[in-house]
Amino acid sequence: MNYKKLADMLFPNINTTISYYEEKVFPIRNLKTGAKVTRLGPSPTGFIHLGNLYGAFVDERLAHQSEGVFMLRIEDTDEKRKVEGAVETIISSLKYFGLNFDEGATIDGEKGSYGPYFQSNRVEIYQCVAKYMIEQGRAYPCFCTEEELEEVRKLQEAESVNTGYYGKWAKDRDITVEEVQAHLDNNDSFVIRFKSNGTTEGIFEIEDAIRGKLQIHENYQDAVILKTNGIPTYHFAHVVDDHFMRVTHVVRGEEWLSTLPIHYEIFKTLGWDTPIYCHTAHLMKMDNGSKRKLSKRKDPELGLGYYMDLGYHPAAVREYLLTILNSNFEEWRINNPDSNIDDFEFTLEKMSNSGALFDLDKLNNISKDILVKIPVEEIYDFLMKWSIGHKTEIIDILNKNKSEVMKLLSVGRSGDKPRKDLMYCEQIFEFISYFFDEYFEIADKYPDNIDEAEAKKLLQAYLNTYNHNDNQSEWFDKIRIIAEENGYAAKPKDYKKNPDMYKGHVGDVSSVIRIAIIGRATSPDIWEIQQIMGEKKVRERIEKQLI
Ligand code: GLU
């Protein structure tokens, strides 16, 4: 069989060679020893998710901890799944979470010398390698139609053998040059298939940097490497790109483990070193007491848009992701509360290989811890920026009340035990929204032991004695007096001792006041809030409840 002739017939316009690419276009990178080259390869489907971000953090840490290179490669070989604007979404989302690429697709074009970084622009490179494989007798054109493939599948099922295109079932495996010519003359469409040398019994060993040594069944299928439109399948694009782009570590989801044998065999066939594979575990969540995979359909929190829409701070998400990425991160954080997160040494060995558990409550708690360390001015700016993209109706309010907003956010934040009230922008605004009359509403009920009439009596007493210039203890002493005068214990412990002697205690009285002023039963220090509100607003709020 004249493979050279076959290759030229199929790819008459491809004149480049693998060594040309290796030597002239994509030479070995000039990096220090041990430097890792990683890439994120999202497909522009319009949905960028936590799994992408999770993998991206691994890529980013591996590359930047080792003074290597972190690339963004857009895997856009599937025309049907491409969505307008998806690339911009990918880039802006990853930027939001603080992931900085050294090379690859950017909003203003591409940067780096191992591009193009869009797979759709690398077609000639794939075809050059495919042509070489045909010349070597390790790939061939397959003209089988969908119907023929279906026919084969039925026969295989009837014989109870593995389905697929392989061995004696691979009709076009030994197609002749003349047959190919006839098909070409006929304009028949064809794919290029890899000619596998594997067997159904064969096993190979490979070291996965997260999972350890893997023993896997070899590939024996003649997988499609170029589709009818000459565009590569994932399997082929992965091998070719990661080789030429000099990627050292392939971090990808465990869903790719099942096709790893194909990739492995293609690498070996081409005489190329395999990269170090790092197959990450699926992100799981607890659902009714059992663990399951996060699902696009059921779990809005899987999409990155969820966090950006709610206004999670990237530092919080980053901190949280590291807690699920590396089992020793939390301990490190306890011992290094004020260190920069990048000082933590991330390692693949400390990654879970059995499903990382994602928990929104935990993210919220971490977010509280992180936000309490961020200066209020920065939180204000973050909130402002978020409102511009996500809640335009509050831009004006935030602008006009900058100093009050900052003060409201600061209440109780200093000292040894700072309050940790803030989680994400949507909630932060909600947290202080009572301040603005247009958002103010009575959300909570008075304590059960206090009815409307009683509440009015207490509020009237409060209004009568209210002096905006009172300091905190003078102010609270007055509330104690109101409590006592109206039959409430001045101290909760007195009430506990003799509950029958009182209607309640001072806490109930201050609850009534708090609810009248801010509409809620719990909040940071109400005296401080009143000072920020100003006397007029405080009196108006109380008066409103007296009507
Ligand atoms: N385009 C692939 C995906 O979105 C990338 C997998 C890989 O990183 O190799 O799943």
Coordinates of C-alpha atoms and ligand atoms in Angstrom, one line a residue:
M1 CA 0.0 0.0 0.0
N2 CA 1.4 3.4 -1.0
Y3 CA 0.5 5.4 2.1
K4 CA 2.4 8.4 0.9
K5 CA 0.2 8.5 -2.2
L6 CA -2.9 8.1 -0.1
A7 CA -1.8 11.0 2.2
D8 CA -1.1 13.3 -0.8
M9 CA -4.5 12.5 -2.3
L10 CA -6.3 13.4 0.8
F11 CA -4.3 16.4 1.8
P12 CA -2.8 17.8 -1.4
N13 CA -2.5 21.3 0.1
I14 CA -0.7 20.4 3.3
N15 CA 3.0 20.8 2.8
T16 CA 4.2 21.4 6.3
T17 CA 5.9 18.8 8.5
I18 CA 5.9 17.9 12.1
S19 CA 9.5 18.8 12.5
Y20 CA 8.9 22.2 10.9
Y21 CA 6.3 22.9 13.7
E22 CA 8.5 21.4 16.4
E23 CA 11.6 23.3 15.4
K24 CA 10.5 26.5 13.8
V25 CA 7.0 27.4 15.2
F26 CA 6.7 25.8 18.6
P27 CA 10.2 25.2 19.9
I28 CA 10.9 23.8 23.3
R29 CA 10.1 26.5 25.8
N30 CA 13.0 28.3 27.4
L31 CA 11.9 27.8 31.0
K32 CA 13.7 27.0 34.2
T33 CA 13.8 23.3 35.1
G34 CA 10.7 22.2 36.8
A35 CA 8.6 25.0 35.4
K36 CA 5.1 23.7 34.5
V37 CA 3.1 24.6 31.5
T38 CA -0.6 24.3 31.9
R39 CA -3.7 25.3 29.9
L40 CA -7.3 25.8 30.5
G41 CA -9.3 24.5 27.5
P42 CA -12.9 25.6 27.8
S43 CA -15.4 25.1 25.0
P44 CA -17.3 28.2 24.1
T45 CA -20.7 26.8 24.9
G46 CA -21.9 29.8 26.8
F47 CA -21.8 28.0 30.2
I48 CA -18.8 28.4 32.3
H49 CA -19.0 26.6 35.5
L50 CA -17.4 25.9 38.8
G51 CA -15.6 22.8 37.4
N52 CA -13.8 25.1 34.9
L53 CA -12.8 27.4 37.7
Y54 CA -11.8 24.6 40.0
G55 CA -9.5 23.2 37.2
A56 CA -8.3 26.6 36.3
F57 CA -7.1 27.2 39.9
V58 CA -5.1 24.0 39.7
D59 CA -3.6 25.0 36.4
E60 CA -2.8 28.5 37.6
R61 CA -1.2 27.4 40.8
L62 CA 0.9 24.7 39.1
A63 CA 2.2 27.2 36.6
H64 CA 2.7 30.2 38.7
Q65 CA 4.2 28.4 41.7
S66 CA 6.8 26.9 39.4
E67 CA 7.5 30.1 37.3
G68 CA 5.9 28.3 34.3
V69 CA 3.2 29.3 31.9
F70 CA -0.6 29.3 32.2
M71 CA -2.6 29.5 28.9
L72 CA -6.1 29.9 27.8
R73 CA -6.9 27.8 24.8
I74 CA -10.4 28.0 23.3
E75 CA -11.6 24.6 22.3
D76 CA -14.1 25.6 19.6
T77 CA -14.0 22.6 17.3
D78 CA -17.7 21.8 17.9
E79 CA -19.6 24.2 15.6
K80 CA -22.9 23.0 16.9
R81 CA -22.1 24.0 20.5
K82 CA -20.6 27.4 19.8
V83 CA -22.5 30.3 21.3
E84 CA -22.1 33.9 20.4
G85 CA -20.3 35.9 23.1
A86 CA -19.2 32.8 24.9
V87 CA -15.5 33.5 24.6
E88 CA -15.9 37.0 26.1
T89 CA -17.9 35.4 29.0
I90 CA -15.2 32.9 29.6
I91 CA -12.5 35.5 29.6
S92 CA -14.3 38.0 31.8
S93 CA -15.5 35.4 34.3
L94 CA -12.0 34.0 34.8
K95 CA -10.7 37.5 35.1
Y96 CA -13.3 38.3 37.8
F97 CA -12.0 35.4 39.9
G98 CA -8.5 36.7 39.6
L99 CA -7.1 34.2 37.1
N100 CA -4.3 35.7 35.1
F101 CA -3.2 34.0 32.0
D102 CA 0.3 34.4 30.6
E103 CA -0.7 33.4 27.1
G104 CA -3.8 32.7 25.0
A105 CA -7.1 34.3 24.0
T106 CA -7.8 37.7 25.5
I107 CA -10.5 40.3 24.9
D108 CA -8.1 42.2 22.6
G109 CA -6.9 39.3 20.6
E110 CA -4.3 36.7 21.4
K111 CA -1.0 36.9 23.2
G112 CA 1.9 34.4 23.2
S113 CA 3.9 32.7 20.6
Y114 CA 2.4 29.2 20.7
G115 CA -0.9 30.2 19.1
P116 CA -3.3 30.4 17.5
Y117 CA -5.1 29.8 20.8
F118 CA -8.4 29.1 19.1
Q119 CA -8.5 25.5 18.0
S120 CA -10.5 26.4 15.0
N121 CA -7.5 28.4 13.7
R122 CA -5.1 25.5 14.0
V123 CA -6.7 23.3 11.4
E124 CA -3.6 23.2 9.2
I125 CA -1.5 21.9 12.1
Y126 CA -3.9 19.0 12.9
Q127 CA -4.1 18.2 9.2
C128 CA -0.3 18.1 9.0
V129 CA -0.1 15.6 11.8
A130 CA -3.0 13.5 10.4
K131 CA -1.3 13.5 7.0
Y132 CA 1.9 12.2 8.6
M133 CA -0.1 9.5 10.4
I134 CA -1.6 8.4 7.1
E135 CA 1.9 8.3 5.5
Q136 CA 2.9 6.0 8.3
G137 CA 0.0 3.8 7.8
R138 CA -1.4 4.8 11.2
A139 CA -4.5 6.6 10.0
Y140 CA -6.9 6.2 7.1
P141 CA -9.9 7.7 5.5
C142 CA -13.2 6.1 6.4
F143 CA -16.2 6.6 4.0
C144 CA -18.7 4.7 6.0
T145 CA -22.1 6.3 6.2
E146 CA -24.1 6.6 9.4
E147 CA -26.3 3.8 8.1
E148 CA -23.4 1.5 7.6
L149 CA -22.1 2.2 11.1
E150 CA -25.5 1.4 12.5
E151 CA -25.6 -1.8 10.5
V152 CA -22.2 -2.9 12.0
R153 CA -23.4 -2.0 15.5
K154 CA -26.5 -4.2 15.1
L155 CA -24.3 -7.1 13.9
Q156 CA -22.0 -6.6 16.9
E157 CA -24.9 -6.6 19.3
A158 CA -26.2 -9.8 17.7
E159 CA -22.9 -11.5 18.2
S160 CA -22.5 -10.0 21.7
V161 CA -19.1 -8.4 20.9
N162 CA -17.9 -5.0 21.8
T163 CA -19.4 -2.3 19.6
G164 CA -17.4 0.2 17.7
Y165 CA -15.1 0.6 14.7
Y166 CA -12.1 -1.8 15.2
G167 CA -10.4 -4.8 13.9
K168 CA -12.3 -6.9 11.4
W169 CA -15.3 -4.6 11.8
A170 CA -13.4 -1.6 10.6
K171 CA -14.4 -1.9 7.0
D172 CA -12.2 0.8 5.6
R173 CA -9.1 -0.1 7.5
D174 CA -7.5 -1.6 4.5
I175 CA -9.1 0.6 1.9
T176 CA -7.1 0.8 -1.3
V177 CA -5.8 3.9 -3.1
E178 CA -8.1 3.1 -6.0
E179 CA -11.2 2.9 -3.8
V180 CA -10.3 6.1 -2.1
Q181 CA -9.9 7.8 -5.5
A182 CA -13.3 6.5 -6.6
H183 CA -14.9 7.9 -3.4
L184 CA -13.1 11.2 -3.9
D185 CA -14.2 11.4 -7.5
N186 CA -17.7 10.9 -6.2
N187 CA -17.3 13.7 -3.7
D188 CA -18.1 11.2 -0.9
S189 CA -17.5 12.7 2.6
F190 CA -15.1 10.9 4.9
V191 CA -13.5 11.1 8.3
I192 CA -9.9 10.2 9.2
R193 CA -9.6 7.4 11.7
F194 CA -6.6 6.5 13.8
K195 CA -5.4 2.9 13.1
S196 CA -5.1 1.4 16.5
N197 CA -2.6 -1.4 17.3
G198 CA -4.2 -2.1 20.6
T199 CA -6.1 -5.2 21.7
T200 CA -9.1 -5.7 23.9
E201 CA -7.0 -7.6 26.4
G202 CA -4.0 -5.2 26.6
I203 CA -3.4 -3.1 29.7
F204 CA -1.0 -0.2 30.2
E205 CA 0.1 1.7 33.2
I206 CA 0.2 5.4 33.6
E207 CA 0.9 7.6 36.5
D208 CA -1.8 10.2 37.2
A209 CA -0.5 13.1 39.4
I210 CA -3.7 13.1 41.5
R211 CA -4.8 9.5 41.3
G212 CA -1.4 7.7 41.4
K213 CA -0.6 4.7 39.3
L214 CA -3.5 3.7 37.0
Q215 CA -3.8 0.4 35.1
I216 CA -6.0 0.9 32.2
H217 CA -7.3 -1.2 29.3
E218 CA -5.6 -0.1 26.1
N219 CA -7.4 1.4 23.3
Y220 CA -8.4 -0.8 20.4
Q221 CA -10.9 1.4 18.6
D222 CA -10.1 3.2 15.4
A223 CA -11.2 6.5 16.8
V224 CA -12.1 9.4 14.5
I225 CA -9.4 12.0 14.6
L226 CA -10.6 14.4 11.9
K227 CA -14.3 14.9 11.2
T228 CA -15.9 15.2 7.8
N229 CA -15.2 18.9 7.8
G230 CA -11.5 18.3 8.4
I231 CA -11.8 19.6 12.0
P232 CA -10.3 17.5 14.7
T233 CA -12.1 15.6 17.4
Y234 CA -11.2 16.5 21.0
H235 CA -9.0 13.4 21.2
F236 CA -6.7 14.5 18.4
A237 CA -6.7 18.2 19.2
H238 CA -5.7 17.5 22.7
V239 CA -2.7 15.4 21.7
V240 CA -1.6 17.7 19.0
D241 CA -2.0 21.0 20.9
D242 CA -0.7 19.8 24.2
H243 CA 2.4 18.5 22.4
F244 CA 3.1 21.6 20.2
M245 CA 2.2 24.0 22.9
R246 CA 4.6 22.2 25.2
V247 CA 2.1 21.6 27.9
T248 CA 3.6 19.7 30.8
H249 CA 0.5 19.1 32.9
V250 CA -3.0 18.3 31.6
V251 CA -5.5 19.1 34.3
R252 CA -8.9 18.0 33.3
G253 CA -12.1 16.5 34.7
E254 CA -12.3 12.7 35.5
E255 CA -14.8 12.3 32.7
W256 CA -11.8 12.2 30.3
L257 CA -10.3 9.1 32.0
S258 CA -12.4 6.8 29.9
T259 CA -10.9 8.1 26.7
L260 CA -7.4 8.5 28.0
P261 CA -6.4 5.2 26.3
I262 CA -7.0 6.8 22.9
H263 CA -4.9 9.8 23.8
Y264 CA -2.2 7.6 25.2
E265 CA -2.0 5.5 22.1
I266 CA -1.9 8.5 19.8
F267 CA 1.0 10.1 21.8
K268 CA 2.9 6.8 21.6
T269 CA 2.2 6.4 17.9
L270 CA 3.7 9.8 17.2
G271 CA 6.6 9.0 19.4
W272 CA 5.7 12.0 21.7
D273 CA 6.0 12.1 25.5
T274 CA 2.7 12.1 27.2
P275 CA 2.1 15.1 29.5
I276 CA 1.5 14.5 33.1
Y277 CA -2.2 13.9 33.5
C278 CA -4.0 15.3 36.5
H279 CA -7.6 14.1 36.4
T280 CA -9.6 16.1 38.9
A281 CA -12.6 14.6 40.8
H282 CA -16.1 15.7 40.1
L283 CA -17.6 18.4 42.2
M284 CA -20.3 16.9 44.4
K285 CA -22.9 18.3 46.8
M286 CA -25.0 16.8 49.6
D287 CA -28.6 16.4 48.6
N288 CA -31.0 14.9 51.1
G289 CA -28.3 13.2 52.9
S290 CA -26.5 11.7 49.9
K291 CA -23.6 12.9 47.8
R292 CA -24.3 13.6 44.1
K293 CA -22.6 15.4 41.2
L294 CA -23.4 19.0 40.8
S295 CA -25.8 19.3 37.9
K296 CA -26.3 22.1 35.4
R297 CA -30.0 21.5 35.4
K298 CA -30.6 21.2 39.1
D299 CA -28.0 23.5 40.7
P300 CA -27.8 27.1 39.7
E301 CA -24.6 27.4 41.9
L302 CA -22.7 25.3 39.3
G303 CA -22.5 28.3 36.9
L304 CA -20.0 31.0 37.6
G305 CA -22.6 33.6 36.7
Y306 CA -24.3 32.7 40.0
Y307 CA -21.4 34.1 42.0
M308 CA -20.9 37.1 39.9
D309 CA -24.6 38.0 39.9
L310 CA -24.8 37.7 43.6
G311 CA -21.5 39.6 44.0
Y312 CA -19.3 37.2 45.7
H313 CA -15.9 38.6 46.3
P314 CA -13.3 36.8 44.2
A315 CA -11.0 36.5 47.2
A316 CA -13.7 34.5 49.1
V317 CA -14.4 32.1 46.2
R318 CA -10.6 31.6 45.8
E319 CA -10.2 30.9 49.5
Y320 CA -13.1 28.5 49.5
L321 CA -11.9 26.7 46.4
L322 CA -8.6 26.1 47.9
T323 CA -10.2 24.5 51.0
I324 CA -11.8 21.9 48.7
L325 CA -8.8 21.7 46.4
N326 CA -6.2 20.9 49.0
S327 CA -7.0 19.0 52.2
N328 CA -4.2 20.8 54.2
F329 CA -5.3 24.3 53.3
E330 CA -7.6 25.0 56.2
E331 CA -4.9 24.0 58.7
W332 CA -2.4 26.2 56.9
R333 CA -4.9 29.1 57.1
I334 CA -5.4 28.6 60.8
N335 CA -1.7 28.8 61.3
N336 CA -1.2 31.7 58.9
P337 CA -4.3 33.8 59.3
D338 CA -2.9 36.9 57.7
S339 CA -0.7 35.4 54.9
N340 CA -1.4 36.0 51.3
I341 CA -3.2 33.0 49.9
D342 CA -0.5 32.6 47.2
D343 CA 2.0 31.8 49.9
F344 CA 0.2 28.5 50.4
E345 CA 2.0 25.7 48.6
F346 CA -0.5 24.0 46.5
T347 CA 0.2 20.3 45.7
L348 CA -1.5 17.8 43.5
E349 CA -0.9 15.0 46.1
K350 CA -3.3 16.7 48.5
M351 CA -6.1 16.7 46.1
S352 CA -9.1 14.5 46.6
N353 CA -9.6 11.8 43.9
S354 CA -13.0 10.8 45.1
G355 CA -15.2 13.8 44.6
A356 CA -14.8 17.2 46.1
L357 CA -17.7 18.3 48.2
F358 CA -19.0 21.7 47.4
D359 CA -21.0 23.4 50.1
L360 CA -22.6 26.8 49.7
D361 CA -23.0 27.4 53.5
K362 CA -19.3 26.8 53.9
L363 CA -18.5 29.3 51.1
N364 CA -20.7 31.8 52.9
N365 CA -18.9 31.3 56.1
I366 CA -15.5 31.7 54.5
S367 CA -16.8 34.7 52.7
K368 CA -17.7 36.3 56.1
D369 CA -14.2 35.6 57.3
I370 CA -12.6 37.1 54.2
L371 CA -14.8 40.2 54.0
V372 CA -14.1 41.1 57.6
K373 CA -10.5 41.5 56.7
I374 CA -11.1 43.7 53.7
P375 CA -11.2 47.5 54.5
V376 CA -14.6 49.0 54.3
E377 CA -13.6 51.4 51.6
E378 CA -12.7 48.5 49.4
I379 CA -16.0 46.8 50.2
Y380 CA -17.8 49.9 49.3
D381 CA -16.0 50.1 45.9
F382 CA -16.7 46.5 45.3
L383 CA -20.4 47.0 46.0
M384 CA -20.5 50.0 43.8
K385 CA -18.9 48.2 40.9
W386 CA -21.2 45.2 41.3
S387 CA -24.3 47.5 41.4
I388 CA -23.3 49.0 38.0
G389 CA -23.4 45.6 36.4
H390 CA -26.2 44.0 38.5
K391 CA -28.4 46.4 40.4
T392 CA -28.4 49.7 38.7
E393 CA -31.3 51.1 40.8
I394 CA -29.0 51.4 43.8
I395 CA -26.1 53.2 42.1
D396 CA -27.5 56.6 43.0
I397 CA -28.2 55.7 46.6
L398 CA -24.7 54.3 47.1
N399 CA -23.1 57.3 45.4
K400 CA -25.1 59.9 47.5
N401 CA -24.6 58.1 50.8
K402 CA -21.0 56.9 50.5
S403 CA -20.0 58.0 54.0
E404 CA -23.2 56.6 55.7
V405 CA -22.9 53.3 53.8
M406 CA -19.3 52.9 54.9
K407 CA -20.2 53.7 58.5
L408 CA -23.1 51.2 58.4
L409 CA -20.8 48.5 57.1
S410 CA -18.3 49.3 59.8
V411 CA -20.5 48.9 62.8
G412 CA -19.1 46.2 65.1
R413 CA -16.3 45.3 62.7
S414 CA -13.4 46.3 64.9
G415 CA -12.1 44.9 68.1
D416 CA -11.1 41.3 69.1
K417 CA -14.4 39.8 68.0
P418 CA -15.5 41.7 65.0
R419 CA -18.9 41.0 63.6
K420 CA -18.9 39.0 60.4
D421 CA -22.1 40.0 58.8
L422 CA -21.1 40.4 55.2
M423 CA -21.1 37.7 52.6
Y424 CA -21.8 39.0 49.0
C425 CA -23.1 42.2 47.4
E426 CA -26.7 41.3 47.1
Q427 CA -26.8 40.4 50.8
I428 CA -24.6 43.3 51.8
F429 CA -27.0 45.8 50.3
E430 CA -29.9 44.0 51.9
F431 CA -28.1 44.1 55.2
I432 CA -28.0 47.9 55.2
S433 CA -31.1 48.6 53.1
Y434 CA -33.2 49.6 56.1
F435 CA -31.3 52.8 56.2
F436 CA -32.9 54.1 53.0
D437 CA -36.5 55.0 53.4
E438 CA -37.5 53.6 50.0
Y439 CA -36.2 50.2 51.1
F440 CA -37.3 50.4 54.8
E441 CA -39.9 47.9 55.9
I442 CA -40.9 46.2 59.1
A443 CA -39.7 42.7 58.4
D444 CA -39.9 41.2 61.9
K445 CA -42.6 40.9 64.5
Y446 CA -42.4 42.3 68.0
P447 CA -41.6 39.7 70.7
D448 CA -44.6 37.5 71.5
N449 CA -45.1 39.0 74.9
I450 CA -45.6 42.5 73.5
D451 CA -48.8 43.5 71.6
E452 CA -49.3 46.6 69.4
A453 CA -50.7 48.8 72.2
E454 CA -47.9 47.8 74.6
A455 CA -45.3 48.4 71.9
K456 CA -46.7 51.9 71.3
K457 CA -46.5 52.7 75.0
L458 CA -42.8 51.7 75.1
L459 CA -42.0 53.6 71.9
Q460 CA -43.7 56.7 73.2
A461 CA -41.7 56.5 76.4
Y462 CA -38.5 56.1 74.2
L463 CA -39.4 59.1 72.1
N464 CA -40.1 61.2 75.2
T465 CA -36.7 60.5 76.7
Y466 CA -34.6 60.2 73.5
N467 CA -31.7 62.5 73.4
H468 CA -29.5 62.1 70.3
N469 CA -26.5 63.3 72.2
D470 CA -26.6 60.6 74.9
N471 CA -23.6 58.4 74.8
Q472 CA -24.1 54.7 74.6
S473 CA -24.4 54.0 78.3
E474 CA -26.6 57.0 79.0
W475 CA -28.8 55.7 76.1
F476 CA -29.0 52.2 77.5
D477 CA -29.6 53.4 81.0
K478 CA -32.7 55.1 79.7
I479 CA -34.0 51.9 78.1
R480 CA -33.5 50.1 81.4
I481 CA -35.6 52.8 83.1
I482 CA -38.3 52.5 80.5
A483 CA -38.2 48.7 81.0
E484 CA -38.6 49.0 84.8
E485 CA -41.3 51.6 84.7
N486 CA -43.3 49.4 82.4
G487 CA -43.0 46.1 84.3
Y488 CA -39.9 44.6 82.6
A489 CA -36.8 43.3 84.3
A490 CA -33.9 45.7 83.9
K491 CA -31.6 42.7 83.5
P492 CA -32.4 39.4 81.7
K493 CA -31.0 37.4 84.6
D494 CA -33.5 39.0 87.0
Y495 CA -36.3 37.9 84.7
K496 CA -34.9 34.4 84.5
K497 CA -34.9 34.1 88.2
N498 CA -38.5 35.4 88.7
P499 CA -40.3 35.2 85.4
D500 CA -43.7 35.6 87.0
M501 CA -42.8 39.0 88.4
Y502 CA -42.3 40.7 85.0
K503 CA -43.8 41.1 81.6
G504 CA -40.5 40.4 80.1
H505 CA -37.0 41.9 80.3
V506 CA -35.0 44.8 78.9
G507 CA -34.1 42.8 75.8
D508 CA -37.8 42.7 74.8
V509 CA -38.0 46.5 75.1
S510 CA -34.9 47.1 73.0
S511 CA -36.2 44.6 70.4
V512 CA -39.3 46.8 70.0
I513 CA -37.1 49.9 69.6
R514 CA -34.8 48.1 67.1
I515 CA -37.7 46.8 65.0
A516 CA -39.3 50.3 64.9
I517 CA -36.1 51.9 63.8
I518 CA -34.6 49.3 61.4
G519 CA -37.5 46.9 60.9
R520 CA -35.5 43.9 62.1
A521 CA -35.1 42.0 65.3
T522 CA -31.3 41.5 65.0
S523 CA -28.6 43.9 63.8
P524 CA -25.3 45.4 64.9
D525 CA -25.4 47.9 67.7
I526 CA -28.5 50.0 67.5
W527 CA -27.1 53.0 69.2
E528 CA -24.3 53.3 66.6
I529 CA -26.9 52.8 63.9
Q530 CA -28.9 55.7 65.3
Q531 CA -25.8 57.9 65.3
I532 CA -25.3 57.2 61.6
M533 CA -29.0 57.8 60.8
G534 CA -29.2 61.1 62.6
E535 CA -31.8 62.3 65.0
K536 CA -34.5 63.3 62.5
K537 CA -34.7 59.9 60.9
V538 CA -34.7 58.1 64.2
R539 CA -37.6 60.2 65.5
E540 CA -39.5 59.8 62.2
R541 CA -39.2 56.0 62.3
I542 CA -40.5 55.8 65.9
E543 CA -43.3 58.3 65.2
K544 CA -44.4 56.2 62.2
Q545 CA -45.0 53.3 64.6
L546 CA -47.1 55.4 66.9
I547 CA -49.8 56.3 64.4
Ligands
GLU1 N1 -12.7 21.4 26.0 C1 -12.6 20.4 27.0 C2 -13.8 20.6 28.0 O1 -14.3 21.7 28.0 C3 -11.3 20.6 27.8 C4 -10.9 19.3 28.4 C5 -9.4 19.4 28.7 O2 -9.0 20.3 29.5 O3 -8.6 18.7 28.0 O4 -14.1 19.8 28.7

